[in-house]
PDB file of C-alpha atoms in Angstrom:
ATOM      1  CA  UNK A  25      15.159  -8.527  19.701  1.00 77.00           C
ATOM      2  CA  UNK A  26      11.527  -7.494  20.273  1.00 78.00           C
ATOM      3  CA  UNK A  27      12.669  -4.439  22.238  1.00 80.00           C
ATOM      4  CA  UNK A  28      14.859  -3.334  19.314  1.00 83.00           C
ATOM      5  CA  UNK A  29      11.962  -3.818  16.912  1.00 78.00           C
ATOM      6  CA  UNK A  30       9.637  -1.776  19.134  1.00 80.00           C
ATOM      7  CA  UNK A  31      12.306   0.937  19.371  1.00 81.00           C
ATOM      8  CA  UNK A  32      12.571   1.020  15.547  1.00 81.00           C
ATOM      9  CA  UNK A  33       8.794   1.525  15.364  1.00 80.00           C
ATOM     10  CA  UNK A  34       9.005   4.168  18.127  1.00 82.00           C
ATOM     11  CA  UNK A  35       6.764   2.090  20.408  1.00 84.00           C
ATOM     12  CA  UNK A  36       7.628   2.677  24.059  1.00 88.00           C
ATOM     13  CA  UNK A  37       4.259   2.318  25.755  1.00 86.00           C
ATOM     14  CA  UNK A  38       0.845   0.716  25.330  1.00 88.00           C
ATOM     15  CA  UNK A  39      -0.421   4.054  24.049  1.00 92.00           C
ATOM     16  CA  UNK A  40       2.315   4.115  21.376  1.00 88.00           C
ATOM     17  CA  UNK A  41       1.421   0.541  20.419  1.00 90.00           C
ATOM     18  CA  UNK A  42      -2.276   1.346  19.970  1.00 94.00           C
ATOM     19  CA  UNK A  43      -1.421   4.500  17.985  1.00 91.00           C
ATOM     20  CA  UNK A  44       0.687   2.326  15.674  1.00 90.00           C
ATOM     21  CA  UNK A  45      -2.135  -0.229  15.332  1.00 92.00           C
ATOM     22  CA  UNK A  46      -4.716   2.505  14.641  1.00 94.00           C
ATOM     23  CA  UNK A  47      -2.422   4.032  12.015  1.00 92.00           C
ATOM     24  CA  UNK A  48      -2.138   0.609  10.345  1.00 91.00           C
ATOM     25  CA  UNK A  49      -5.948   0.235  10.400  1.00 94.00           C
ATOM     26  CA  UNK A  50      -6.360   3.669   8.789  1.00 94.00           C
ATOM     27  CA  UNK A  51      -3.772   2.672   6.183  1.00 91.00           C
ATOM     28  CA  UNK A  52      -5.881  -0.420   5.478  1.00 93.00           C
ATOM     29  CA  UNK A  53      -9.008   1.691   5.025  1.00 95.00           C
ATOM     30  CA  UNK A  54      -7.182   3.857   2.500  1.00 93.00           C
ATOM     31  CA  UNK A  55      -6.060   0.633   0.821  1.00 91.00           C
ATOM     32  CA  UNK A  56      -9.654  -0.534   0.461  1.00 92.00           C
ATOM     33  CA  UNK A  57     -10.567   2.762  -1.204  1.00 94.00           C
ATOM     34  CA  UNK A  58      -7.524   2.404  -3.494  1.00 91.00           C
ATOM     35  CA  UNK A  59      -8.645  -1.052  -4.548  1.00 89.00           C
ATOM     36  CA  UNK A  60     -12.180   0.113  -5.280  1.00 93.00           C
ATOM     37  CA  UNK A  61     -10.936   3.119  -7.255  1.00 93.00           C
ATOM     38  CA  UNK A  62      -8.450   1.026  -9.205  1.00 90.00           C
ATOM     39  CA  UNK A  63     -11.119  -1.523 -10.109  1.00 88.00           C
ATOM     40  CA  UNK A  64     -13.643   1.164 -11.039  1.00 91.00           C
ATOM     41  CA  UNK A  65     -11.150   2.864 -13.358  1.00 90.00           C
ATOM     42  CA  UNK A  66     -10.091  -0.485 -14.816  1.00 86.00           C
ATOM     43  CA  UNK A  67     -13.632  -1.601 -15.626  1.00 89.00           C
ATOM     44  CA  UNK A  68     -14.667   1.836 -16.866  1.00 90.00           C
ATOM     45  CA  UNK A  69     -11.755   2.020 -19.299  1.00 87.00           C
ATOM     46  CA  UNK A  70     -12.219  -1.572 -20.481  1.00 84.00           C
ATOM     47  CA  UNK A  71     -15.950  -1.049 -20.998  1.00 87.00           C
ATOM     48  CA  UNK A  72     -15.532   2.334 -22.682  1.00 87.00           C
ATOM     49  CA  UNK A  73     -12.467   1.615 -24.818  1.00 82.00           C
ATOM     50  CA  UNK A  74     -12.738  -2.134 -25.265  1.00 75.00           C
ATOM     51  CA  UNK A  75     -11.015  -5.181 -23.830  1.00 67.00           C
ATOM     52  CA  UNK A  76      -7.853  -4.734 -25.903  1.00 73.00           C
ATOM     53  CA  UNK A  77      -6.954  -1.761 -23.676  1.00 71.00           C
ATOM     54  CA  UNK A  78      -6.756  -3.713 -20.415  1.00 76.00           C
ATOM     55  CA  UNK A  79      -3.076  -2.825 -19.851  1.00 77.00           C
ATOM     56  CA  UNK A  80      -3.901   0.867 -20.224  1.00 83.00           C
ATOM     57  CA  UNK A  81      -6.884   0.343 -17.913  1.00 84.00           C
ATOM     58  CA  UNK A  82      -4.721  -1.366 -15.296  1.00 83.00           C
ATOM     59  CA  UNK A  83      -2.047   1.343 -15.511  1.00 87.00           C
ATOM     60  CA  UNK A  84      -4.587   4.178 -15.225  1.00 91.00           C
ATOM     61  CA  UNK A  85      -6.265   2.433 -12.304  1.00 88.00           C
ATOM     62  CA  UNK A  86      -2.905   2.062 -10.569  1.00 90.00           C
ATOM     63  CA  UNK A  87      -1.897   5.707 -11.117  1.00 92.00           C
ATOM     64  CA  UNK A  88      -5.236   7.130  -9.980  1.00 95.00           C
ATOM     65  CA  UNK A  89      -5.382   4.855  -6.932  1.00 92.00           C
ATOM     66  CA  UNK A  90      -1.849   5.858  -5.887  1.00 93.00           C
ATOM     67  CA  UNK A  91      -2.789   9.537  -6.187  1.00 95.00           C
ATOM     68  CA  UNK A  92      -5.764   8.741  -3.940  1.00 94.00           C
ATOM     69  CA  UNK A  93      -3.430   6.904  -1.551  1.00 93.00           C
ATOM     70  CA  UNK A  94      -1.076   9.849  -1.365  1.00 93.00           C
ATOM     71  CA  UNK A  95      -3.845  12.330  -0.616  1.00 91.00           C
ATOM     72  CA  UNK A  96      -5.483  10.214   2.098  1.00 92.00           C
ATOM     73  CA  UNK A  97      -2.251   8.888   3.612  1.00 91.00           C
ATOM     74  CA  UNK A  98      -0.751  12.371   3.849  1.00 90.00           C
ATOM     75  CA  UNK A  99      -3.865  13.850   5.496  1.00 88.00           C
ATOM     76  CA  UNK A 100      -5.550  10.983   7.355  1.00 86.00           C
ATOM     77  CA  UNK A 101      -2.941   8.310   8.128  1.00 91.00           C
ATOM     78  CA  UNK A 102       0.476   9.965   8.489  1.00 87.00           C
ATOM     79  CA  UNK A 103      -0.729  13.581   8.834  1.00 80.00           C
ATOM     80  CA  UNK A 104       2.019  15.218   6.798  1.00 71.00           C
ATOM     81  CA  UNK A 105       2.531  18.714   8.192  1.00 71.00           C
ATOM     82  CA  UNK A 106       4.953  20.401   5.793  1.00 65.00           C
ATOM     83  CA  UNK A 107       3.905  21.689   2.405  1.00 65.00           C
ATOM     84  CA  UNK A 108       6.728  20.024   0.446  1.00 70.00           C
ATOM     85  CA  UNK A 109       4.791  17.307  -1.307  1.00 69.00           C
ATOM     86  CA  UNK A 110       6.928  16.583  -4.374  1.00 81.00           C
ATOM     87  CA  UNK A 111       9.519  14.326  -2.768  1.00 86.00           C
ATOM     88  CA  UNK A 112       7.066  12.344  -0.650  1.00 87.00           C
ATOM     89  CA  UNK A 113       4.686  12.054  -3.626  1.00 89.00           C
ATOM     90  CA  UNK A 114       7.428  10.404  -5.695  1.00 92.00           C
ATOM     91  CA  UNK A 115       8.338   8.152  -2.758  1.00 92.00           C
ATOM     92  CA  UNK A 116       4.698   7.032  -2.449  1.00 91.00           C
ATOM     93  CA  UNK A 117       4.679   6.069  -6.141  1.00 91.00           C
ATOM     94  CA  UNK A 118       7.957   4.189  -5.693  1.00 94.00           C
ATOM     95  CA  UNK A 119       6.606   2.427  -2.581  1.00 93.00           C
ATOM     96  CA  UNK A 120       3.377   1.336  -4.214  1.00 91.00           C
ATOM     97  CA  UNK A 121       5.125   0.523  -7.485  1.00 91.00           C
ATOM     98  CA  UNK A 122       7.758  -1.649  -5.815  1.00 94.00           C
ATOM     99  CA  UNK A 123       5.223  -3.561  -3.752  1.00 89.00           C
ATOM    100  CA  UNK A 124       3.075  -3.940  -6.884  1.00 86.00           C
ATOM    101  CA  UNK A 125       6.022  -5.503  -8.740  1.00 89.00           C
ATOM    102  CA  UNK A 126       7.047  -7.624  -5.754  1.00 91.00           C
ATOM    103  CA  UNK A 127       3.447  -8.744  -5.280  1.00 85.00           C
ATOM    104  CA  UNK A 128       3.102  -9.630  -8.953  1.00 85.00           C
ATOM    105  CA  UNK A 129       6.237 -11.762  -8.788  1.00 89.00           C
ATOM    106  CA  UNK A 130       5.102 -13.417  -5.567  1.00 89.00           C
ATOM    107  CA  UNK A 131       1.683 -14.079  -7.085  1.00 85.00           C
ATOM    108  CA  UNK A 132       3.353 -15.811 -10.030  1.00 87.00           C
ATOM    109  CA  UNK A 133       5.447 -17.981  -7.690  1.00 90.00           C
ATOM    110  CA  UNK A 134       2.422 -18.875  -5.558  1.00 89.00           C
ATOM    111  CA  UNK A 135       0.340 -19.957  -8.549  1.00 87.00           C
ATOM    112  CA  UNK A 136       2.904 -21.482 -10.897  1.00 87.00           C
ATOM    113  CA  UNK A 137       5.459 -23.019  -8.537  1.00 94.00           C
ATOM    114  CA  UNK A 138       3.623 -23.634  -5.269  1.00 96.00           C
ATOM    115  CA  UNK A 139       0.315 -24.593  -6.929  1.00 93.00           C
ATOM    116  CA  UNK A 140      -1.772 -22.214  -4.840  1.00 87.00           C
ATOM    117  CA  UNK A 141      -5.205 -21.519  -6.302  1.00 86.00           C
ATOM    118  CA  UNK A 142      -5.530 -18.336  -8.375  1.00 83.00           C
ATOM    119  CA  UNK A 143      -8.440 -17.431  -6.103  1.00 81.00           C
ATOM    120  CA  UNK A 144      -6.453 -17.799  -2.845  1.00 87.00           C
ATOM    121  CA  UNK A 145      -3.044 -16.533  -3.988  1.00 83.00           C
ATOM    122  CA  UNK A 146      -4.004 -12.821  -4.082  1.00 81.00           C
ATOM    123  CA  UNK A 147      -5.162 -13.013  -0.466  1.00 84.00           C
ATOM    124  CA  UNK A 148      -1.869 -14.595   0.615  1.00 87.00           C
ATOM    125  CA  UNK A 149      -0.082 -11.967  -1.442  1.00 87.00           C
ATOM    126  CA  UNK A 150      -1.784  -9.183   0.541  1.00 84.00           C
ATOM    127  CA  UNK A 151      -0.271 -10.589   3.744  1.00 88.00           C
ATOM    128  CA  UNK A 152       3.131  -9.631   2.332  1.00 90.00           C
ATOM    129  CA  UNK A 153       2.413  -6.454   0.395  1.00 88.00           C
ATOM    130  CA  UNK A 154       0.157  -4.540   2.809  1.00 88.00           C
ATOM    131  CA  UNK A 155       2.532  -4.547   5.814  1.00 91.00           C
ATOM    132  CA  UNK A 156       5.526  -3.884   3.558  1.00 93.00           C
ATOM    133  CA  UNK A 157       3.774  -0.963   1.882  1.00 91.00           C
ATOM    134  CA  UNK A 158       2.727   0.420   5.264  1.00 90.00           C
ATOM    135  CA  UNK A 159       6.310   0.302   6.538  1.00 92.00           C
ATOM    136  CA  UNK A 160       7.691   1.888   3.354  1.00 93.00           C
ATOM    137  CA  UNK A 161       5.160   4.711   3.602  1.00 91.00           C
ATOM    138  CA  UNK A 162       5.549   5.236   7.345  1.00 88.00           C
ATOM    139  CA  UNK A 163       9.340   5.142   7.577  1.00 90.00           C
ATOM    140  CA  UNK A 164      10.380   6.378   4.147  1.00 91.00           C
ATOM    141  CA  UNK A 165       7.752   8.215   2.103  1.00 89.00           C
ATOM    142  CA  UNK A 166       6.175  10.163   4.993  1.00 86.00           C
ATOM    143  CA  UNK A 167       9.166  10.232   7.354  1.00 81.00           C
TER     144      UNK A 167
END
């Protein structure tokens, strides 16, 4: 079973394994920048336009952070070589959007049904959404 999983991830040596790990670390670094950008946009819009626009602020933060993710993931993490960006750009939005929706649902379940603290639940949520988003980007969006 582990051999099949390693084959799916194209890991056939220690060098392949460490390349995969390093790629995941770089993906995480891009994720940190996405989070900071999303929060900066969110707070800027809320402060400039008022609290009643928090949904707009959240949506703008999401869109701008996914654009950032696409740029950095295509150049730094997955090193996209071809110049056809349209299809992979849409796939990145779908990947991030689906994990955003899945994560939101999981967050709700953690807090409302499993009684996990609102402060801890987002951290647990990241344990699901980050690896899933990495795999979607690696094997679908940037394949």
